[in-house]
mmCIF file of C-alpha atoms in Angstrom:
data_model
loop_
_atom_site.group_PDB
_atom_site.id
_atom_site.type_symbol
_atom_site.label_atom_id
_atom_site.label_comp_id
_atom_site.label_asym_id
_atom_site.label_seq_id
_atom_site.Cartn_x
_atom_site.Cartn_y
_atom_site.Cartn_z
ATOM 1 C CA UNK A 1134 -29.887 -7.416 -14.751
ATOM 2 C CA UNK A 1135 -29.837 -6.857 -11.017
ATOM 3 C CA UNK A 1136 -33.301 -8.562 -10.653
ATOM 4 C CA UNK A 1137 -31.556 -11.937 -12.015
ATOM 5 C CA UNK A 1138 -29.260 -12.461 -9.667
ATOM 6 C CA UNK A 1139 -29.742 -13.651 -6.193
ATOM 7 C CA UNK A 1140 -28.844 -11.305 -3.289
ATOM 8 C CA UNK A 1141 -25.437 -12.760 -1.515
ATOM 9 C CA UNK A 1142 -25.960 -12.913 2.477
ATOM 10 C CA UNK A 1143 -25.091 -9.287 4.511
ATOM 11 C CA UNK A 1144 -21.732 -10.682 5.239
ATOM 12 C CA UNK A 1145 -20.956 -11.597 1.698
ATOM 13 C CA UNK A 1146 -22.603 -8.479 0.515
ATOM 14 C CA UNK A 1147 -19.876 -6.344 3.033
ATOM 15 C CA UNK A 1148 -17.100 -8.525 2.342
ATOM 16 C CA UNK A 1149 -17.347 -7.687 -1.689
ATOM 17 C CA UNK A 1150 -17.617 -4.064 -0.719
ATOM 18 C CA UNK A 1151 -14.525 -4.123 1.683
ATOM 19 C CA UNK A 1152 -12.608 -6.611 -0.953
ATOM 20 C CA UNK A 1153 -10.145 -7.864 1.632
ATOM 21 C CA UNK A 1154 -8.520 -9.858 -0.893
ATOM 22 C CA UNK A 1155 -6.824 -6.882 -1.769
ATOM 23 C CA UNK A 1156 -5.397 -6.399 1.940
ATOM 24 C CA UNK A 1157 -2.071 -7.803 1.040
ATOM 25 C CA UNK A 1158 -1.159 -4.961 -0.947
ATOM 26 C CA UNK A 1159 -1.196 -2.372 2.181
ATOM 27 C CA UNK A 1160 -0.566 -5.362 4.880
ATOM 28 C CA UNK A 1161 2.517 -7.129 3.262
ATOM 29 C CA UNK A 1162 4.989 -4.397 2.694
ATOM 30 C CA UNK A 1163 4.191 -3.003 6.521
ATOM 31 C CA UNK A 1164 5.604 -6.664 7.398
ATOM 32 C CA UNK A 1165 8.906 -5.947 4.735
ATOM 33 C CA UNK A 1166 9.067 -3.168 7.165
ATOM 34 C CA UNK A 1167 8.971 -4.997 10.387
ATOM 35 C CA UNK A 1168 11.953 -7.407 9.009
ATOM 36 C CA UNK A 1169 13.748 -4.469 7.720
ATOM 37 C CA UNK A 1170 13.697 -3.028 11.286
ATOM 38 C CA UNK A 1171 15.066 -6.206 12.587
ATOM 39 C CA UNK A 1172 18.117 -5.747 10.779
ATOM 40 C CA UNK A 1173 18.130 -2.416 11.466
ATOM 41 C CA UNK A 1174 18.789 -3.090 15.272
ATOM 42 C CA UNK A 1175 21.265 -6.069 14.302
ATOM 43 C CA UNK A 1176 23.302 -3.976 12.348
ATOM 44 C CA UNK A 1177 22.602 -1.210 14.676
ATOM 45 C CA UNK A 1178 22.864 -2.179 17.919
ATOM 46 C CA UNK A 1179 23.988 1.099 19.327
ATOM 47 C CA UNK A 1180 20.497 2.374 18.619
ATOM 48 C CA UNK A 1181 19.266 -0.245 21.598
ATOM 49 C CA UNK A 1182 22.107 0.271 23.893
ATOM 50 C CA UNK A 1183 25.197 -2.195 22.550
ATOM 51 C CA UNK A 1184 23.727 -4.819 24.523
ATOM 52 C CA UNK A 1185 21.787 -8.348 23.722
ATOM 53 C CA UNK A 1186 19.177 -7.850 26.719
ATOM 54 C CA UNK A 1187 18.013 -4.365 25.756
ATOM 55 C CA UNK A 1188 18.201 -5.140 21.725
ATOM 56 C CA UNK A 1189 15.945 -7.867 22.551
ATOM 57 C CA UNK A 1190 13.619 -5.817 24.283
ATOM 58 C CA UNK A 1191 13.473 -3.263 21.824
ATOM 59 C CA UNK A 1192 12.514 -6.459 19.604
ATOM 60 C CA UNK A 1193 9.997 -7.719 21.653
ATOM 61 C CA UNK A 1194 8.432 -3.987 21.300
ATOM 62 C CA UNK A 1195 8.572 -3.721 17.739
ATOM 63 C CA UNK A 1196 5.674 -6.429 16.641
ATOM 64 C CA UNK A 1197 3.324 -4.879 18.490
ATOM 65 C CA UNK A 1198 3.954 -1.149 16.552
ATOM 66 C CA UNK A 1199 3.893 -3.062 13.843
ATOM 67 C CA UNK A 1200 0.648 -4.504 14.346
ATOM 68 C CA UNK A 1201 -1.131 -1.301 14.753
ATOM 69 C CA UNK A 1202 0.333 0.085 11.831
ATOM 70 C CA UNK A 1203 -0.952 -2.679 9.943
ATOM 71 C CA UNK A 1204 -3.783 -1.966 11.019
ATOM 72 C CA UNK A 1205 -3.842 1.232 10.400
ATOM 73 C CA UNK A 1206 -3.036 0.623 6.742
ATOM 74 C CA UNK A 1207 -5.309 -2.273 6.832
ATOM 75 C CA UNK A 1208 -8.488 -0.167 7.650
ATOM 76 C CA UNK A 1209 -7.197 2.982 5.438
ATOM 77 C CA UNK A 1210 -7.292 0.670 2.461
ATOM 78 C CA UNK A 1211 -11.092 -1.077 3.172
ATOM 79 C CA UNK A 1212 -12.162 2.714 3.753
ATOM 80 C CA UNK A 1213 -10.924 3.459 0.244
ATOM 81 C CA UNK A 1214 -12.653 0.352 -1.214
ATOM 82 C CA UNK A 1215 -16.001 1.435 0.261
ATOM 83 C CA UNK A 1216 -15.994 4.866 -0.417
ATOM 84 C CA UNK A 1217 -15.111 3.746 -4.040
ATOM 85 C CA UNK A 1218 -17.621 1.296 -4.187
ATOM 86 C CA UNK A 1219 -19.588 4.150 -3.142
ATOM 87 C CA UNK A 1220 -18.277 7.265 -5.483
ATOM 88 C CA UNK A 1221 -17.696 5.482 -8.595
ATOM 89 C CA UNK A 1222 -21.745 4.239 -8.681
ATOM 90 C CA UNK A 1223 -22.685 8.062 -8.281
ATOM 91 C CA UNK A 1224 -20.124 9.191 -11.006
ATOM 92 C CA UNK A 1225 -21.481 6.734 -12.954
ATOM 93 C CA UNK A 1226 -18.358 4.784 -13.668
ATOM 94 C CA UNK A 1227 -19.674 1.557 -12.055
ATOM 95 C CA UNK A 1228 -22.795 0.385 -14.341
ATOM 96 C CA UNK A 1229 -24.590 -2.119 -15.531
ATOM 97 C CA UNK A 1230 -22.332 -2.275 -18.150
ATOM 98 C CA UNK A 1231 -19.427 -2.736 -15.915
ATOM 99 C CA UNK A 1232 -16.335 -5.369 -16.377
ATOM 100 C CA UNK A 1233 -14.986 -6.129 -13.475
ATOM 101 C CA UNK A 1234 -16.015 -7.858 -10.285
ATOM 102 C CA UNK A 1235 -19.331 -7.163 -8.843
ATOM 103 C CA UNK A 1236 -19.479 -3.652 -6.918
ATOM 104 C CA UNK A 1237 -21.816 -3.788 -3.954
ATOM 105 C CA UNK A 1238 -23.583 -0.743 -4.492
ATOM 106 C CA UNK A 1239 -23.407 -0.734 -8.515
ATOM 107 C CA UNK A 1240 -25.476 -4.114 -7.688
ATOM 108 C CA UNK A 1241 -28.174 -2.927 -5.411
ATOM 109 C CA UNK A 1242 -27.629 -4.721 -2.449
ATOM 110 C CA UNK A 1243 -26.103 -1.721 -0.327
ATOM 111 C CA UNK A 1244 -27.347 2.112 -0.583
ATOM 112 C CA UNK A 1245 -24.744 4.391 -1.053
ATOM 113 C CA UNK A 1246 -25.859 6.040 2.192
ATOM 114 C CA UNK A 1247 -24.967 2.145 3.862
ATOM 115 C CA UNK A 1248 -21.556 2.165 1.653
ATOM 116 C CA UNK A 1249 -20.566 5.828 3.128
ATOM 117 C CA UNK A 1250 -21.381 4.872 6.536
ATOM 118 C CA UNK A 1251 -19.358 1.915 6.490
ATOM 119 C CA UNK A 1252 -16.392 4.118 5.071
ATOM 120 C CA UNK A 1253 -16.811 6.084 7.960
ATOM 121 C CA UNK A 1254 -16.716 3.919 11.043
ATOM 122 C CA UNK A 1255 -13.639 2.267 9.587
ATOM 123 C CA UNK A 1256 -12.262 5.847 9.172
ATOM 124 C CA UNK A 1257 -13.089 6.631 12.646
ATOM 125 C CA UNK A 1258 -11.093 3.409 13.860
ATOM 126 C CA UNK A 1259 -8.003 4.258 11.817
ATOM 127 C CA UNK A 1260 -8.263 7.866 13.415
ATOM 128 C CA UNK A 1261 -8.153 6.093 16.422
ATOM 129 C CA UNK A 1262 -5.379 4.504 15.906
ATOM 130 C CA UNK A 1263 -3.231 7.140 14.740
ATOM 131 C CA UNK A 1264 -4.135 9.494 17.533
ATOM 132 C CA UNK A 1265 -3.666 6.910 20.256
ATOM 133 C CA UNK A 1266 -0.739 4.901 18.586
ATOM 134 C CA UNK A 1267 1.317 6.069 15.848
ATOM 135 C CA UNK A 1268 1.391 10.065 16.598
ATOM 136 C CA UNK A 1269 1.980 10.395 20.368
ATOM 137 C CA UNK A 1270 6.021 10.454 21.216
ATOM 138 C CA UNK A 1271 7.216 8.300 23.488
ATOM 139 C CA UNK A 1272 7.318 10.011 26.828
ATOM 140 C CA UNK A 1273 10.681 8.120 27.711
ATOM 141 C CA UNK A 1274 12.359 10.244 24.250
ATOM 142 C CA UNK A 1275 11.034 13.422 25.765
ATOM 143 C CA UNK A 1276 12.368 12.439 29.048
ATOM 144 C CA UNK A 1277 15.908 12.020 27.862
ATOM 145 C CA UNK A 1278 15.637 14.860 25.872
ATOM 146 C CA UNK A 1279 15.479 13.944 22.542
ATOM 147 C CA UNK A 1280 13.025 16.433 20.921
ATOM 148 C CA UNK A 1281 10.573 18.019 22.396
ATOM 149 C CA UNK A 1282 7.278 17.634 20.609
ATOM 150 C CA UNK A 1283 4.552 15.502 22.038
ATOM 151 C CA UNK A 1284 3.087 14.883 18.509
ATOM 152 C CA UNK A 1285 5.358 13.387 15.833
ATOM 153 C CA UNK A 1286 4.749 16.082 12.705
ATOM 154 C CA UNK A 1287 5.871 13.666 10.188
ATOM 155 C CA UNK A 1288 3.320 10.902 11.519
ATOM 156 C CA UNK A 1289 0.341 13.681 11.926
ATOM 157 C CA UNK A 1290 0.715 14.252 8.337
ATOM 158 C CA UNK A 1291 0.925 10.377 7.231
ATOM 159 C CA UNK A 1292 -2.255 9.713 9.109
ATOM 160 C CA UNK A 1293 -4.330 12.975 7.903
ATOM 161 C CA UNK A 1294 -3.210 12.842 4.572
ATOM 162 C CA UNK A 1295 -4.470 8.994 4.338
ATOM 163 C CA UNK A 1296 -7.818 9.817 6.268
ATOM 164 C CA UNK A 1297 -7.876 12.338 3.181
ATOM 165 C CA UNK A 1298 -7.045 9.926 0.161
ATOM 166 C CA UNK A 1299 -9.133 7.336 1.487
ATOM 167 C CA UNK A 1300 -11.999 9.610 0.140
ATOM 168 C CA UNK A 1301 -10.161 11.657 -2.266
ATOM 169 C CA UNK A 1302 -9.047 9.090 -4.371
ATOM 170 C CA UNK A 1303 -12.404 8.286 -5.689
ATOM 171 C CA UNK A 1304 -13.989 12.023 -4.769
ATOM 172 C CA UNK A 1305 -17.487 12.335 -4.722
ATOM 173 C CA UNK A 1306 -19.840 14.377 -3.048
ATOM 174 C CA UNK A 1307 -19.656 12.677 0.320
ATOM 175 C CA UNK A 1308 -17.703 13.915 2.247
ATOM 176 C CA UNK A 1309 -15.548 16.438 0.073
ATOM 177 C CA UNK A 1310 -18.499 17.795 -1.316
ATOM 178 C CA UNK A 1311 -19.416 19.445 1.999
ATOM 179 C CA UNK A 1312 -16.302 21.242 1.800
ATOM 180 C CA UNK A 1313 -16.100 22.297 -1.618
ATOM 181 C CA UNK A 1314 -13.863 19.926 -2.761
ATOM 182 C CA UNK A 1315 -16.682 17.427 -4.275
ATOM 183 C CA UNK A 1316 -14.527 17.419 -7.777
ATOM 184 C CA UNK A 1317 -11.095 16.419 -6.538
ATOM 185 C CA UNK A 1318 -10.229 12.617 -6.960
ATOM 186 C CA UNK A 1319 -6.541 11.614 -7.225
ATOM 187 C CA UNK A 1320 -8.074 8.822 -9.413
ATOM 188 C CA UNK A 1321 -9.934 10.251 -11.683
ATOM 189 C CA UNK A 1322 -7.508 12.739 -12.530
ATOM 190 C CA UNK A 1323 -4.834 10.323 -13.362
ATOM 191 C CA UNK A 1324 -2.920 10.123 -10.773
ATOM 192 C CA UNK A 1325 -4.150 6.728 -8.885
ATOM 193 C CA UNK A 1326 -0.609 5.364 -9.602
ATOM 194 C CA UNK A 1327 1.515 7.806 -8.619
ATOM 195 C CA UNK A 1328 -0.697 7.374 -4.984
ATOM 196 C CA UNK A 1329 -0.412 3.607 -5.096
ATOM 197 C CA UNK A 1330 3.075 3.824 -5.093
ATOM 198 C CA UNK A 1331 3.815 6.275 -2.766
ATOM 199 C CA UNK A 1332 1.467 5.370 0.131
ATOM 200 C CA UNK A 1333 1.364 1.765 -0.882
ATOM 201 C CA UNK A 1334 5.162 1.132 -1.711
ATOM 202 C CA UNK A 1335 7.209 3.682 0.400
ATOM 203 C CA UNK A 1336 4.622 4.814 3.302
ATOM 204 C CA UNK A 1337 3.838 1.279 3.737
ATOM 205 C CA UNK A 1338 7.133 0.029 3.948
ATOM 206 C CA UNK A 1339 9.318 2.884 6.075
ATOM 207 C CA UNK A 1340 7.076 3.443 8.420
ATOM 208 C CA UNK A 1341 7.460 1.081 10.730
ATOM 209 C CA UNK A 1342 11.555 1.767 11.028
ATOM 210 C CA UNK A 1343 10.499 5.127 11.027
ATOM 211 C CA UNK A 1344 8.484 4.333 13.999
ATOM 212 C CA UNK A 1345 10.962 2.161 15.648
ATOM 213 C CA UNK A 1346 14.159 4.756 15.118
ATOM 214 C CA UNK A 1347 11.934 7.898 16.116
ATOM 215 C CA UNK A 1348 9.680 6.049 19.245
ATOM 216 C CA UNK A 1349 12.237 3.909 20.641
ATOM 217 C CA UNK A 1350 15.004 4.500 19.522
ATOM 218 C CA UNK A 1351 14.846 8.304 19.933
ATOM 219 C CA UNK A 1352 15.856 9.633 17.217
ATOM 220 C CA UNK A 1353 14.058 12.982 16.651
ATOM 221 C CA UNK A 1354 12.649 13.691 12.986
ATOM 222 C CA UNK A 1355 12.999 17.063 13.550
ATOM 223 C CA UNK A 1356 17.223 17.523 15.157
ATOM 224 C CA UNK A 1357 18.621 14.766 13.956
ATOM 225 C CA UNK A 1358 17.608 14.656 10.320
ATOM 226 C CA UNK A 1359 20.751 13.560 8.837
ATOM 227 C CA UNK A 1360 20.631 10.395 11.287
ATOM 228 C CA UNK A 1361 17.333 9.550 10.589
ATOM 229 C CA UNK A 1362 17.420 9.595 6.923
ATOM 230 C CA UNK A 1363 20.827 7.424 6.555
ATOM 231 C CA UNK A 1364 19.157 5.140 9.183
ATOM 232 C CA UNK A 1365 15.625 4.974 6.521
ATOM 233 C CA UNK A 1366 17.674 4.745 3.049
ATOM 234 C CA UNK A 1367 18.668 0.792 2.956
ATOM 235 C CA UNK A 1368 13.962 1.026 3.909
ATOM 236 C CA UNK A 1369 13.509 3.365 1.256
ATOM 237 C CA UNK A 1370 15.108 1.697 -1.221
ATOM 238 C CA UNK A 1371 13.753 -1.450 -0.590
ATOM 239 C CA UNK A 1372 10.418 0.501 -0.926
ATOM 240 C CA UNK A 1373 10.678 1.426 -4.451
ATOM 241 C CA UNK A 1374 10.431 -1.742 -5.902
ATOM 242 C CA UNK A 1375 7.771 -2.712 -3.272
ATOM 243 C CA UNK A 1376 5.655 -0.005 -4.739
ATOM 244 C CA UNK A 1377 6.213 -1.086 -8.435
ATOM 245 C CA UNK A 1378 4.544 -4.064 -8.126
ATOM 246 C CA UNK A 1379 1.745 -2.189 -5.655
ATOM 247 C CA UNK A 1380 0.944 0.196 -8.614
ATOM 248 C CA UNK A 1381 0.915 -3.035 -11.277
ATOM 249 C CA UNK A 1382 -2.924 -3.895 -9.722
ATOM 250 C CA UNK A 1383 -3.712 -0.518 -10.137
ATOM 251 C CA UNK A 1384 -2.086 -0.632 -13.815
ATOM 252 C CA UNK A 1385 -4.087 -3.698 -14.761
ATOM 253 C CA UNK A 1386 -7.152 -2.221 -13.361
ATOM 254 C CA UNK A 1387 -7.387 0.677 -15.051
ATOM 255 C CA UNK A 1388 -6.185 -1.045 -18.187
ATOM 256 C CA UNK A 1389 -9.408 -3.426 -17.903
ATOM 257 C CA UNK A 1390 -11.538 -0.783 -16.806
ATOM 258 C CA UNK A 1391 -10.117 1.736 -19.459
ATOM 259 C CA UNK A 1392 -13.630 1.317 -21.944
ATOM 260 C CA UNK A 1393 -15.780 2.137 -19.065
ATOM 261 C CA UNK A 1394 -13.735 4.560 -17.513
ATOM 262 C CA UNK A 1395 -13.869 7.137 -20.579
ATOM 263 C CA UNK A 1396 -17.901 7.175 -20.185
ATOM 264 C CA UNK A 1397 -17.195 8.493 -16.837
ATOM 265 C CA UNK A 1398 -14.890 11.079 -17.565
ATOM 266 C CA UNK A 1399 -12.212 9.092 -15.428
ATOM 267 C CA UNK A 1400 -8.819 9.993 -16.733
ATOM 268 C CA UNK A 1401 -6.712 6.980 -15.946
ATOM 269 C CA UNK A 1402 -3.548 6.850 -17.070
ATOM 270 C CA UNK A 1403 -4.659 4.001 -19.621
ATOM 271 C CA UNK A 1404 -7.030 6.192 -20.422
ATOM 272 C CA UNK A 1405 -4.828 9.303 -21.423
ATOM 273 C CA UNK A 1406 -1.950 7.698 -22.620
ATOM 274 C CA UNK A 1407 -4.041 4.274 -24.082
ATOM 275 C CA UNK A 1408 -3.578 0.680 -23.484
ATOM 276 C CA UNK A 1409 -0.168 0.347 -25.134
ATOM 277 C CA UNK A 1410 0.739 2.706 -22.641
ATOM 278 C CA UNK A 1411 -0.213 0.878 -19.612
ATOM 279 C CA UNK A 1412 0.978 -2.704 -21.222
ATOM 280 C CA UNK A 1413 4.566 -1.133 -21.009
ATOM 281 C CA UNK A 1414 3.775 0.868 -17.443
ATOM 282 C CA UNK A 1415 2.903 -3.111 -16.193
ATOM 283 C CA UNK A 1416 6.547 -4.683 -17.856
ATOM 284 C CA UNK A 1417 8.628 -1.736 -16.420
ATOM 285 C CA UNK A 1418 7.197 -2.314 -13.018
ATOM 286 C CA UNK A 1419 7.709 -5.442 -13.005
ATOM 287 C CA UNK A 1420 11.207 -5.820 -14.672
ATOM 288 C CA UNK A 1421 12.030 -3.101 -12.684
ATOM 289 C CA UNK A 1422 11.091 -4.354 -9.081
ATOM 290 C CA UNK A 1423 13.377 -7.521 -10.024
ATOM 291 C CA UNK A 1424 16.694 -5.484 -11.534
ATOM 292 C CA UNK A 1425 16.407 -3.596 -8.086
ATOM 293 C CA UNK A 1426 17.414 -6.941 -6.401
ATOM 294 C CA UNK A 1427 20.322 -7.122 -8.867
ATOM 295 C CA UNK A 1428 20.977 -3.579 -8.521
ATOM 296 C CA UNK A 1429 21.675 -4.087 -4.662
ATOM 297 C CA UNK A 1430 23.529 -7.161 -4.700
ATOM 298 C CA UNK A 1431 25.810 -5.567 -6.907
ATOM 299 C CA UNK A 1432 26.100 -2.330 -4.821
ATOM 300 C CA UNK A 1433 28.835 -1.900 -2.019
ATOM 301 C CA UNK A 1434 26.353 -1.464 0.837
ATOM 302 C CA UNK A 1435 27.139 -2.927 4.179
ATOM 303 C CA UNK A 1436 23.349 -4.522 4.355
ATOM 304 C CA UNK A 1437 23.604 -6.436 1.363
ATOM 305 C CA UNK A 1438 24.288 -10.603 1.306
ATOM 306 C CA UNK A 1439 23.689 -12.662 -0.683
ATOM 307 C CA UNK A 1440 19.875 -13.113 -0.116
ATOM 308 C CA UNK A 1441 19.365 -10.327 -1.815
ATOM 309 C CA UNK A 1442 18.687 -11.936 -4.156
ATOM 310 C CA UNK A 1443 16.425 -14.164 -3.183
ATOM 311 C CA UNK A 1444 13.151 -11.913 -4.382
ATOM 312 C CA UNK A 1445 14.468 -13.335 -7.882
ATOM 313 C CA UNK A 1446 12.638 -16.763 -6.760
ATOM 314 C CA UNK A 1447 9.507 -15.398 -7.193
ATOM 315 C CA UNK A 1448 10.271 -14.231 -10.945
ATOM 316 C CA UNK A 1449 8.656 -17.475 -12.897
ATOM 317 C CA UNK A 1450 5.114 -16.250 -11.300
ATOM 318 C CA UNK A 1451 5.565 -13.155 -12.735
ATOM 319 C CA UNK A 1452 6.203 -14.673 -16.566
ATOM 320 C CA UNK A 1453 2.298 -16.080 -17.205
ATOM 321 C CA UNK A 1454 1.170 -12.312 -15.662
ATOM 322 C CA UNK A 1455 3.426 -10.787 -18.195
ATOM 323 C CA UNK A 1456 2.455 -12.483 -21.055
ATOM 324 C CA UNK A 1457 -0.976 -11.901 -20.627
ATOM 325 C CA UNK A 1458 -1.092 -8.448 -19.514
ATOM 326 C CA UNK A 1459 2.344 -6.902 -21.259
ATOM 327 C CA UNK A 1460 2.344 -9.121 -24.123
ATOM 328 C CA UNK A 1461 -0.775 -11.289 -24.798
ATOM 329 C CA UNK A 1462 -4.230 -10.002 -26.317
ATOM 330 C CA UNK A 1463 -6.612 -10.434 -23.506
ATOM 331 C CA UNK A 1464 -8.450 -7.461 -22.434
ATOM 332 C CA UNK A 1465 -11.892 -6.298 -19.804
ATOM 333 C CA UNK A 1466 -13.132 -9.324 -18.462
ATOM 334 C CA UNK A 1467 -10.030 -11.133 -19.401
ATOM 335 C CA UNK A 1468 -8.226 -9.440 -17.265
ATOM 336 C CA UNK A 1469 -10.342 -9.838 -13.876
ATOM 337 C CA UNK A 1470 -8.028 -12.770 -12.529
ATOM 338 C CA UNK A 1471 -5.063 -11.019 -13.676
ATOM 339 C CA UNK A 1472 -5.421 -8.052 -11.070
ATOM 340 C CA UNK A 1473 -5.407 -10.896 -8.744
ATOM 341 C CA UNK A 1474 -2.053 -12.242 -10.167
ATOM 342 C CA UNK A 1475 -0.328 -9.108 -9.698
ATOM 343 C CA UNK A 1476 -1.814 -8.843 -5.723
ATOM 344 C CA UNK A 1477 -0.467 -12.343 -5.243
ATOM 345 C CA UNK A 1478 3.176 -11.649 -7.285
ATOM 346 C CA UNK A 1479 3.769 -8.444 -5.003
ATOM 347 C CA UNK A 1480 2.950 -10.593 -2.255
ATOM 348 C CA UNK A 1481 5.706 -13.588 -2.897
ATOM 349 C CA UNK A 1482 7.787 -11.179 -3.766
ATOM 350 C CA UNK A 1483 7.683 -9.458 -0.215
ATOM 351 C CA UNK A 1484 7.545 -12.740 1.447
ATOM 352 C CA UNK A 1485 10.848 -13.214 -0.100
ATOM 353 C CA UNK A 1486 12.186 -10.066 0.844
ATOM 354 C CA UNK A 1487 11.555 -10.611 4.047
ATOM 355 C CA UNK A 1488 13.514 -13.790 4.117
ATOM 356 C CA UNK A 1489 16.791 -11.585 2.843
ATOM 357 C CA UNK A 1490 16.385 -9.587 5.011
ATOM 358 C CA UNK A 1491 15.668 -11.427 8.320
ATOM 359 C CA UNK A 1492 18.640 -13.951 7.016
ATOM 360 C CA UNK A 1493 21.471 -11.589 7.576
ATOM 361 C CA UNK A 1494 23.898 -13.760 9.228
ATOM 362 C CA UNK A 1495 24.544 -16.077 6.595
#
């Protein structure tokens, strides 16, 4: 009962809303990114020049971009946790009979007007962002020519579209219900996962080449498609498995959560297609993100060494997280520390990649 249990301090109390435990699943693939631009310019050094002084520079200018696309990402994600601590209390999906960890507002120690306003301001700040940061062009590209928008299109639409599935993927009737959109939520309708991978696995993980090739590189988007995207598809690919094991903490989420979640009308997929279905979704993902590694070293592709295969380190964390999720019996609260397991296996696992691909000269 909420009486029974103490009331954490206001900085524990925002901290369990914002769950930035979970940061690593936005954060660590922008950093993939980052290291995937480095070889990028290595491999690429007519995109800085041809020379060592002016591919350094263009080095030196890349952790900052990356940096405020973290944080972008960062703040995008924390608005989504709030807004669904907020929206799943008021759908009812969060109650007393809930499984998983503690929800701030489910609890009684924030009011979902206090969980909405704290969505908001971090909203605002990752608006911010965007507009100052990641949509402007650089004036030097327009200078030399190279396209002629001042606003990157593709980047407009990555930072509106988040700003709109931070609040959409929960739904509610704050804010979309002002515009008559109250009843859409990407996770309530099923497709949480298909999200998660896409803005968690490829958005995440492009974006920051995508930044570097377009901003300082000057590469337009817009003339010089075919460049760009054989520039992006050694990123891309890397993304997919990225985003595999992204979606597995959504998978084992919803696969704890399932019981509750059909009370609430919330159509998961391990609520559609049952738990069998999701036990198999979690071993696909995360055979799948490892064969990738395989798939590449055996590829002819002029990026690929032998650290490609490095990622495959991190496979004996993944065995106790398949065996109880895939394989074993364990189920609701059971589960609670595996949804950490899978945060912290997609998190090795990028730390490896990054090591392939920073170590290119070996």
């Amino acid at each position: 009962m909420k009486g029974k249990e103490p009331k954490p301090s206001t900085f524990q109390i925002w901290k369990l809303a914002a769950r930035p435990h979970t940061l690593t699943a936005s954060v660590a693939p922008v950093f993939v990114g980052y290291a995937l631009t480095l070889r990028l310019i290595r491999q690429n050094p007519v995109l800085c020049g041809g020379d060592d002084t002016s591919c350094n520079n263009h080095g030196d200018a890349l952790l900052p971009m990356t940096i405020q696309f973290a944080a972008f990402a960062g703040l995008i994600q924390i608005s989504t946790n709030l807004h669904n601590d907020y929206a799943d209390f008021v759908k009812g999906a969060d109650t007393d009979k809930r499984v998983g960890q503690a929800r701030a507002t489910q609890k009684g120690w924030l009011t979902p007007y206090e969980t909405c306003r704290g969505c908001v301001v971090c909203l605002m700040v990752s608006l911010f962002i965007g507009m100052q940061y990641l949509i402007p062009t650089n004036g030097q590209c327009l200078d030399s020519g190279a396209g002629s928008r001042s606003a990157d299109p593709i980047m407009v639409f990555i930072v509106l579209s988040s700003l709109f599935n931070a609040v959409a993927y929960t739904g509610g009737p704050f804010p979309l219900g002002y515009i008559g959109l109250g009843n859409i939520s990407i996770g309530y309708s099923g497709l949480g996962d298909l999200f998660v991978f896409l803005y968690f696995g490829i958005v995440a993980t492009v974006s920051v080449p995508y930044l570097y090739v377009t901003k300082t590189a000057c590469v337009s988007p817009l003339d010089d498609t075919t460049k760009l995207m054989q520039l992006l598809q050694y990123p891309f690919l890397c993304s997919i498995p990225i985003g595999f094991l992204a979606t597995n903490i959504i998978v084992v989420n919803n696969l704890r959560d399932r019981h509750t979640d059909i009370h609430a009308g919330k159509r998961t997929m391990a609520v559609r297609f049952g738990a069998t279905f999701a036990k198999m979704e979690y071993l696909l993902f995360v055979v799948g993100s490892y064969a990738f590694c395989v798939y590449f070293w055996l590829s002819e592709n002029e990026y690929v060494r032998w650290t490609t295969l490095l990622p495959l380190l991190s496979f004996p964390m993944s065995i106790p997280q398949l065996k109880a999720v895939a394989f074993g019996g364990k189920d609701g609260q059971m589960l609670n520390d595996h949804v950490g397991g899978a945060a912290k296996l997609q998190l090795i696992r990028d730390d490896a990649c990054d090591c392939d691909v920073n170590d290119i000269n070996v």
